[in-house]
Tab-separated table of C-alpha atoms in Angstrom:
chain	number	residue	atom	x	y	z
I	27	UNK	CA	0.000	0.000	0.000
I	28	UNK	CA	2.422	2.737	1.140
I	29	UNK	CA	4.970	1.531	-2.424
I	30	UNK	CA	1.709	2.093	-4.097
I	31	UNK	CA	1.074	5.576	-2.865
I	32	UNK	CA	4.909	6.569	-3.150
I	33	UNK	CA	4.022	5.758	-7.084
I	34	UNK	CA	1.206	7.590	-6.828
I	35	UNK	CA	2.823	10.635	-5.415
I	36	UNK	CA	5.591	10.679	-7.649
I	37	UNK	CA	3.437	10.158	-11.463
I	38	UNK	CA	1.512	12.981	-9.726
I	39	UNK	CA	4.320	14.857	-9.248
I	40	UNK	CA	6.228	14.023	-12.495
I	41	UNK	CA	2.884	14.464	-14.386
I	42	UNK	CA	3.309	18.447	-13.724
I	43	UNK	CA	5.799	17.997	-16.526
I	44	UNK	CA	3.942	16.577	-19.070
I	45	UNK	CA	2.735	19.596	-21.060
I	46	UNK	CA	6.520	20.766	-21.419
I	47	UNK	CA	6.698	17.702	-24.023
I	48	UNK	CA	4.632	17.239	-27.224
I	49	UNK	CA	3.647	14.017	-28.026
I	50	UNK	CA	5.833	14.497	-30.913
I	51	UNK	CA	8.661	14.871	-28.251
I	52	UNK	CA	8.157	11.631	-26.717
I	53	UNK	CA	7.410	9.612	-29.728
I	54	UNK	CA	11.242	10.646	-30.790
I	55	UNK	CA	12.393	9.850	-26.663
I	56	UNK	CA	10.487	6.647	-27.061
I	57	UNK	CA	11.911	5.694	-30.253
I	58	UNK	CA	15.540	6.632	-29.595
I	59	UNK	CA	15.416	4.392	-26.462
I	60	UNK	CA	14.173	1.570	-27.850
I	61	UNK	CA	17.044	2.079	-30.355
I	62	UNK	CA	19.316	2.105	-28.011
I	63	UNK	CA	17.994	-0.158	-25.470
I	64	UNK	CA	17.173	2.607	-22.674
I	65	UNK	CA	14.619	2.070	-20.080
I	66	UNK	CA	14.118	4.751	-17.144
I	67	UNK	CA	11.569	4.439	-14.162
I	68	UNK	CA	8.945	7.433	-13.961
I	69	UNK	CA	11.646	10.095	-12.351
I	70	UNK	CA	14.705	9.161	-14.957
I	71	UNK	CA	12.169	9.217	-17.588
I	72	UNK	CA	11.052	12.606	-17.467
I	73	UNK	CA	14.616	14.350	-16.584
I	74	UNK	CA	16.162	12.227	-19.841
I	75	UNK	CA	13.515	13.135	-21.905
I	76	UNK	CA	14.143	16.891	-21.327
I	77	UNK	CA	17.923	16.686	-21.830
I	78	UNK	CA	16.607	14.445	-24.957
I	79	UNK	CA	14.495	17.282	-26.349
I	80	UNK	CA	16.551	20.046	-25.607
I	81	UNK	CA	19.198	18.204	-27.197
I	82	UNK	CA	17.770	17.443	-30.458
I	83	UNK	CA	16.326	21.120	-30.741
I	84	UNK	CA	19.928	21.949	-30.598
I	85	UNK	CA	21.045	19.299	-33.082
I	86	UNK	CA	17.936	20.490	-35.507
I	87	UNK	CA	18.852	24.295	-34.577
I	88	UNK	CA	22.444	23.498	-35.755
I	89	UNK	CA	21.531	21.759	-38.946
I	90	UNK	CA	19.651	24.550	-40.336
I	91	UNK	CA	22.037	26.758	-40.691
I	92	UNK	CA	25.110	26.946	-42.464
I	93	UNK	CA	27.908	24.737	-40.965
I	94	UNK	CA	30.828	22.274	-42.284
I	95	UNK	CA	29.437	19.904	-39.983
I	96	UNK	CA	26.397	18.030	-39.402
I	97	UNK	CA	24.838	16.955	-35.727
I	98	UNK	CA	22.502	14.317	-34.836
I	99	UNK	CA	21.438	12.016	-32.128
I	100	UNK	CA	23.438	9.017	-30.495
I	101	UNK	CA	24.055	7.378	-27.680
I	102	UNK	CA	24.697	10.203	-25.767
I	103	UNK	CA	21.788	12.527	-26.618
I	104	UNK	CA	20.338	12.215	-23.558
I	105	UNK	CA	23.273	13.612	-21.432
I	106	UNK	CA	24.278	17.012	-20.459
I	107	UNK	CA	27.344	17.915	-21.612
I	108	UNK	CA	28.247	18.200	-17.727
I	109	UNK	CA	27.505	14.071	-17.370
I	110	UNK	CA	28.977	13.534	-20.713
I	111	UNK	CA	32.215	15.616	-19.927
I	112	UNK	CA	32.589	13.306	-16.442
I	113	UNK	CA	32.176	10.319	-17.632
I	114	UNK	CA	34.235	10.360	-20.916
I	115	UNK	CA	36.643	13.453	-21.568
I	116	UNK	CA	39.448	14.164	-18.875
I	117	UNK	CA	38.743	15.149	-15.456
I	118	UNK	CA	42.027	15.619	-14.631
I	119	UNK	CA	44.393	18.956	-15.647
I	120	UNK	CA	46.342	18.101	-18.660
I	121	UNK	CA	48.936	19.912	-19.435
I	122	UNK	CA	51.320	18.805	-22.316
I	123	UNK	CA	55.105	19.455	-21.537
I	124	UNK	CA	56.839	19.711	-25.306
I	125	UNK	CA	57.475	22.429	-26.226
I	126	UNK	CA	60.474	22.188	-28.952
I	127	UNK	CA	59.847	17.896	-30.238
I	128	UNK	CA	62.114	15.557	-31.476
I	129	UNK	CA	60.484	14.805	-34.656
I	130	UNK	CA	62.707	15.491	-37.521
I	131	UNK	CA	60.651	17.227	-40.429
I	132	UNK	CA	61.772	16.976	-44.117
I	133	UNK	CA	60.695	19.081	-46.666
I	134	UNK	CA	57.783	18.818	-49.142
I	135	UNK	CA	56.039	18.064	-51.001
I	136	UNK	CA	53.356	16.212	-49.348
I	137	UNK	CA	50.476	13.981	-50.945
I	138	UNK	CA	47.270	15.811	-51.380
I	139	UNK	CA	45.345	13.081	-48.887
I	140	UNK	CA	46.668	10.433	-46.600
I	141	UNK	CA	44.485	7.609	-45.109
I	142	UNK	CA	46.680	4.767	-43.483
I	143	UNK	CA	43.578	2.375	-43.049
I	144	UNK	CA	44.021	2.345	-47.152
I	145	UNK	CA	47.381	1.277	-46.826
I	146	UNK	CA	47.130	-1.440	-45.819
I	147	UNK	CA	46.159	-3.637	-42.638
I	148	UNK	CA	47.180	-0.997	-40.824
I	149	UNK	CA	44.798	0.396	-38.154
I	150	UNK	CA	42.509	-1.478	-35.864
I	151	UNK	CA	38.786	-1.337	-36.272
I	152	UNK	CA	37.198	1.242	-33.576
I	153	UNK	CA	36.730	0.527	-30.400
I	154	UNK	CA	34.973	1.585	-27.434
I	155	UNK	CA	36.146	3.160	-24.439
I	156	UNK	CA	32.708	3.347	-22.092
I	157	UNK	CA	32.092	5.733	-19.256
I	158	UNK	CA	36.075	6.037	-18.396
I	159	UNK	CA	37.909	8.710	-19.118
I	160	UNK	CA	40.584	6.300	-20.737
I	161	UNK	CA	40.473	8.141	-24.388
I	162	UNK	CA	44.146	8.730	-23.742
I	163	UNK	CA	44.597	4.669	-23.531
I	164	UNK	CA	42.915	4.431	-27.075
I	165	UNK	CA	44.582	6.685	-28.727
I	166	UNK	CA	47.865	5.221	-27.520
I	167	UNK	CA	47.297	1.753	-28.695
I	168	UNK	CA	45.583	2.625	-31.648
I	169	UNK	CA	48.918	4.492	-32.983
I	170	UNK	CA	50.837	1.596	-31.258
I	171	UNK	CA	49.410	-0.659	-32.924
I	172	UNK	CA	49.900	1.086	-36.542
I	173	UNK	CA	53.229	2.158	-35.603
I	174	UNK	CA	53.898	-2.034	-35.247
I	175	UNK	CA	51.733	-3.046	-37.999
I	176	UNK	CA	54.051	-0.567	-40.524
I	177	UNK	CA	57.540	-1.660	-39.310
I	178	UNK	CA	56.791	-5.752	-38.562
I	179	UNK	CA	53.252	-6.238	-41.487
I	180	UNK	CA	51.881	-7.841	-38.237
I	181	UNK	CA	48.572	-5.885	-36.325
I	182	UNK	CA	48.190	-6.041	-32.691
I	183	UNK	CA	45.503	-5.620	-30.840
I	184	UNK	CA	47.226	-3.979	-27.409
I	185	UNK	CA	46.082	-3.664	-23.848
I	186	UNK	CA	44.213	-0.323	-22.966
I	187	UNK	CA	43.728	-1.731	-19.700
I	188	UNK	CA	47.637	-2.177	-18.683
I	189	UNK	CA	47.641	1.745	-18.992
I	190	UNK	CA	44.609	2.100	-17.461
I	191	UNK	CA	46.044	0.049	-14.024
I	192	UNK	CA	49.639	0.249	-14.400
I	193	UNK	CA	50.547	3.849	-16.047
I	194	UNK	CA	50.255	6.085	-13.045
I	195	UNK	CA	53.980	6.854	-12.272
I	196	UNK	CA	54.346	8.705	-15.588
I	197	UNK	CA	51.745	10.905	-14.643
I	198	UNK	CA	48.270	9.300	-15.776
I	199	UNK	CA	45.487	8.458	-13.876
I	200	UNK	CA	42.871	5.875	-14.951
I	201	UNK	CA	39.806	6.579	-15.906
I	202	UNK	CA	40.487	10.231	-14.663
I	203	UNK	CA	42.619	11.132	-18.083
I	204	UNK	CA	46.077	10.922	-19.059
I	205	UNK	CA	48.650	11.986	-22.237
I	206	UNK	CA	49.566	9.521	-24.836
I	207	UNK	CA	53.266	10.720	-24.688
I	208	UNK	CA	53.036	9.780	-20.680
I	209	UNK	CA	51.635	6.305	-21.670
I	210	UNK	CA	54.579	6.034	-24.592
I	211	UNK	CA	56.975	7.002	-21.946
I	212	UNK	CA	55.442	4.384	-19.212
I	213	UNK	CA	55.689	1.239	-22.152
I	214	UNK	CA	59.248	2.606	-23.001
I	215	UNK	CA	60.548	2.746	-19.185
I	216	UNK	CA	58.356	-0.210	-18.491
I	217	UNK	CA	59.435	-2.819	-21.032
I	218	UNK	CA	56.409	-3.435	-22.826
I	219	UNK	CA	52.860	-4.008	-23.308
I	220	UNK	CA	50.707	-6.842	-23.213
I	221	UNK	CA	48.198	-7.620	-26.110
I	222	UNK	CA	44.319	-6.711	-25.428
I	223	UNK	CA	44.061	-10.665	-25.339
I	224	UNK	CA	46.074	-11.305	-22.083
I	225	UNK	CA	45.156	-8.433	-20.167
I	226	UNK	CA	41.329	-7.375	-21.556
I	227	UNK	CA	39.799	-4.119	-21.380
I	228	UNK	CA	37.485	-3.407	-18.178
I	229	UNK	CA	36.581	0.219	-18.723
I	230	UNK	CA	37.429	0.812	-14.824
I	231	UNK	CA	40.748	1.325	-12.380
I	232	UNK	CA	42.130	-2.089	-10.993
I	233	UNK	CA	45.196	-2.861	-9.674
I	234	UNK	CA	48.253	-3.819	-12.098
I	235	UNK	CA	48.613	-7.002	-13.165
I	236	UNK	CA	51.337	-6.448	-15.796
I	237	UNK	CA	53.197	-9.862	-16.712
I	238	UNK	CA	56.577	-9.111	-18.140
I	239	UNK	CA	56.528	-12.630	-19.622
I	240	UNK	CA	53.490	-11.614	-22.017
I	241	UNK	CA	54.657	-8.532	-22.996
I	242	UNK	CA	54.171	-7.883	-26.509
I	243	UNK	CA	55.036	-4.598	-28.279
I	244	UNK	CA	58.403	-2.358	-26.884
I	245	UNK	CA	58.910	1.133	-27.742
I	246	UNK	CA	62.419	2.550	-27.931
I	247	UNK	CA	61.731	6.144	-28.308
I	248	UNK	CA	59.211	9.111	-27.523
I	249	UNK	CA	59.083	11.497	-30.119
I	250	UNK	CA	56.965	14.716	-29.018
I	251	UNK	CA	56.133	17.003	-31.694
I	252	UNK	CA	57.008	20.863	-31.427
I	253	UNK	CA	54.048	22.292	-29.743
I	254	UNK	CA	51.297	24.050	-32.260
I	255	UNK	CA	53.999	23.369	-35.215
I	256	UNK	CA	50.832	21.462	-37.192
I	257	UNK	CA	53.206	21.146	-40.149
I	258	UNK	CA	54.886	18.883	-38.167
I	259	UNK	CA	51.818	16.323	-37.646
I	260	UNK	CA	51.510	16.056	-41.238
I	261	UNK	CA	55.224	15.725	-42.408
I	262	UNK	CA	54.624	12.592	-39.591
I	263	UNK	CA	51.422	11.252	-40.804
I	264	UNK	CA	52.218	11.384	-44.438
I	265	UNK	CA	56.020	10.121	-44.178
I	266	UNK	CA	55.649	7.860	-41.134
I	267	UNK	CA	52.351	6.647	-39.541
I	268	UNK	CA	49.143	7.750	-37.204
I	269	UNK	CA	49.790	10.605	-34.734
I	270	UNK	CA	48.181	10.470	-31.395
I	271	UNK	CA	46.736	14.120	-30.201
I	272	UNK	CA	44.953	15.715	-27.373
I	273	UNK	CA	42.300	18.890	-27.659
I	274	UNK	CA	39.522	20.206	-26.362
I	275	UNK	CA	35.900	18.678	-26.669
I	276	UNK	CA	33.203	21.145	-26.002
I	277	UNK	CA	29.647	20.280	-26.066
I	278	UNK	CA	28.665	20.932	-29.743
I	279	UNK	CA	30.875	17.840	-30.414
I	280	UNK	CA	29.419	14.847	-28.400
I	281	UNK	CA	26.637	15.399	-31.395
I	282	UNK	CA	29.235	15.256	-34.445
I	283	UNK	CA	27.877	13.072	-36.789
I	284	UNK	CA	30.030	13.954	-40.232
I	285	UNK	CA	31.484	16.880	-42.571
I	286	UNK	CA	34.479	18.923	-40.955
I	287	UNK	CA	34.174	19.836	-37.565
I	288	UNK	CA	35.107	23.223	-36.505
I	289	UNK	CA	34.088	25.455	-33.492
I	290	UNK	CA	34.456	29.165	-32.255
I	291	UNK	CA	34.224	27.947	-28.720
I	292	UNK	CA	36.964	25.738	-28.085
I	293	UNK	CA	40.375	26.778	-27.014
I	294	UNK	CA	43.609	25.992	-28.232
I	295	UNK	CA	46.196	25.879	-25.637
I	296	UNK	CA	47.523	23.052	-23.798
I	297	UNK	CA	45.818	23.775	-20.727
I	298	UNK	CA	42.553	22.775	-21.781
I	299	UNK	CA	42.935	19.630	-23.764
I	300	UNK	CA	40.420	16.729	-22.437
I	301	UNK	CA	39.827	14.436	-25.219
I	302	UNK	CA	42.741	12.183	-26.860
I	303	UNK	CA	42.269	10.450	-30.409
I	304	UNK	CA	44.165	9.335	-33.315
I	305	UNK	CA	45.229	11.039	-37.047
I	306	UNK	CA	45.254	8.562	-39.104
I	307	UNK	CA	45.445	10.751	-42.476
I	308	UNK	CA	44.192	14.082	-43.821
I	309	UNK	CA	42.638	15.938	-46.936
I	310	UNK	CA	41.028	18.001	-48.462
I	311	UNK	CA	37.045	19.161	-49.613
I	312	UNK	CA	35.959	22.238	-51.130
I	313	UNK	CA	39.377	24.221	-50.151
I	314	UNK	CA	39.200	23.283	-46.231
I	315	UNK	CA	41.676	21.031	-45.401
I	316	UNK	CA	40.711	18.360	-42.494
I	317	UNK	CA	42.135	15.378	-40.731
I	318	UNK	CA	41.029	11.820	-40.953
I	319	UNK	CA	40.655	10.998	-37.235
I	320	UNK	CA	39.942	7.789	-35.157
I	321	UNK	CA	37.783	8.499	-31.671
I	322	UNK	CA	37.128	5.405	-28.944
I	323	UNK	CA	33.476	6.140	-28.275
I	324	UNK	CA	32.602	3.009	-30.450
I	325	UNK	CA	30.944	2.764	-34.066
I	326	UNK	CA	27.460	4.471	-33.662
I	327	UNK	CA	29.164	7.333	-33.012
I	328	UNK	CA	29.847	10.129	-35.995
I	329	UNK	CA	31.365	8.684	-39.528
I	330	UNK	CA	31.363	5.315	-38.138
I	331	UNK	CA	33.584	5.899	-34.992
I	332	UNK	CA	35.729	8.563	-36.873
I	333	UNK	CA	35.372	12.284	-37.306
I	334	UNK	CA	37.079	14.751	-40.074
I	335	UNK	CA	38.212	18.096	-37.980
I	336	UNK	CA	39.628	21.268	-39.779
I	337	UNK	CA	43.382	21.230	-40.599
I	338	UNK	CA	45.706	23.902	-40.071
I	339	UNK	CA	44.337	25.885	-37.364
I	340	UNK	CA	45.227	24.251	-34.489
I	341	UNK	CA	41.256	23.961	-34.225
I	342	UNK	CA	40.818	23.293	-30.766
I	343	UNK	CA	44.537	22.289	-29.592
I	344	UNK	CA	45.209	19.793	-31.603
I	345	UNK	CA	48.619	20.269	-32.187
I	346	UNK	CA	48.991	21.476	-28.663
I	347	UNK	CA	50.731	17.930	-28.076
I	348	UNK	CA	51.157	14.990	-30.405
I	349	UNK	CA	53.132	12.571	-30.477
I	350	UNK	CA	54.493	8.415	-31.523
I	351	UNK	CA	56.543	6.184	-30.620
I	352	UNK	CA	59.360	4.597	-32.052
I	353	UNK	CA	59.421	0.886	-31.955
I	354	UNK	CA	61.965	-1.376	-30.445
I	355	UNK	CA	62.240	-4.597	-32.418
């Protein structure tokens, strides 16, 4: 009697909200969640579907203008940016050290477009890194694993989870953020990394259980690339292989769903990267140059996992700190 009154109480209560929504509202909340496998009790229900409508007026706001990019709904549409930001950007203050980088440039000229998963076998599928702000993990592997699959014709499939545990000496921390050129440093000093097989991804901290034995891939050098010198990423990515990068997601992005993103309210500075991905090429449409980049929030997500962001701007940081690894074979 008194559960059935609390129910009672609270449909009441959340039935005040009702005529904020159209019935056109929820028939697009009901569909989305049954596409993506939601289900809310009365209270969730009714705070989602606002975040879910004011989300997609946004997105529909967006699209009717004139923009290089297009937005629409996913898994996260119905987040606030605030949830969205804590559960899978960096929470922790980044701030990348290089200033003048060790990678040695040569001069031009460069191919007109570069896409390393055209290559070859050369970049592993997408992959996802769930509510853990482990992007940094991702995007460390990811050009790992290119970086071995161009020098040996053999791709791994390396352990974002050894980072994840184990990585916290070289200034990481979890699922709280971290730098790719801290994780390349922590493999280097470390002596390896095991494959994703041995030591599988759990999308939260645990304690280390790195077995030298099963170590995998070795990295013999860190090669940070001179801070905001953009030139430099693509002298790497069209010579070499993938660059990992770090910048700053703000909330227009968690709704990228293709064309070339660009924003006005990002910064570009070190200071406020949160978000760390992979280049894995670059080109051109309609005279604005973009790169080809590989993100870790899984395949429903933008161009299939990957996004195209403007090149040669530093657009939001990018080439505030990026950076490979050399590999020891």
């Amino acid at each position: 009697m008194k559960a059935a009154v609390l129910f009672l109480l609270s449909f009441l209560h959340y039935a005040d909200f009702s005529p904020l929504f159209s019935e056109k509202d929820e028939y697009h909340f009901k569909s989305w969640m049954s596409q993506h496998n939601r289900a809310y009790d009365l209270e969730e229900y009714y705070y989602r579907l606002q975040i879910f409508t004011e989300n997609k007026k946004k997105i529909d706001f967006h699209n009717a203008e004139n923009h290089k990019f297009t937005m629409g709904l996913n898994h996260f549409s119905d987040m606030t940016f605030a949830e969205f930001k804590k559960s899978f950007l960096l929470t922790e203050p980044q701030n990348c050290s290089a200033t003048k980088g060790g990678h040695m440039t040569r001069d031009g000229p460069y191919p007109d477009s570069v896409d390393w998963r055209k290559k070859g076998n050369y970049v592993t599928p997408v992959k996802n890194q769930g509510p853990c702000g482990s992007c940094w993990t991702f995007s460390t592997t990811g050009c790992l694993e290119s970086v071995t699959a161009i020098s040996t014709g053999k791709l791994p499939f390396l352990s974002e989870q050894q980072l994840v545990d184990c990585a916290q000496a070289f200034n990481n921390h979890g699922c709280n953020g971290g730098l790719p050129s801290q994780a390349f440093e922590y493999i280097k000093y470390n002596k390896g990394l095991m494959t994703e097989d041995d030591y599988p991804y759990t999308g939260r901290d645990g304690t280390c259980k790195f077995n030298p034995g099963k170590a995998a891939v070795f990295v013999k050098e860190v090669v940070n690339i001179t801070k905001y010198a953009e030139m430099e990423m693509v002298d790497a990515v069209a010579r070499l292989n993938p660059v990992s990068f770090a910048y700053e997601v703000t909330s227009d992005f968690m709704h990228y769903k293709d064309g070339i993103y660009t924003s006005t309210e990002c910064h570009n500075t070190t200071d406020m990267v949160n978000h760390a991905v992979l280049a894995v090429g670059y080109g051109e449409d309609n005279g604005t140059p973009y790169w080809i980049v590989k993100n870790s929030w899984g395949t429903y997500w933008g161009q299939k996992g990957y996004f195209y962001i403007e090149r040669g701007k530093n657009m939001c940081g990018l080439a505030a700190c990026s950076s490979y690894p050399l590999l020891l074979v």
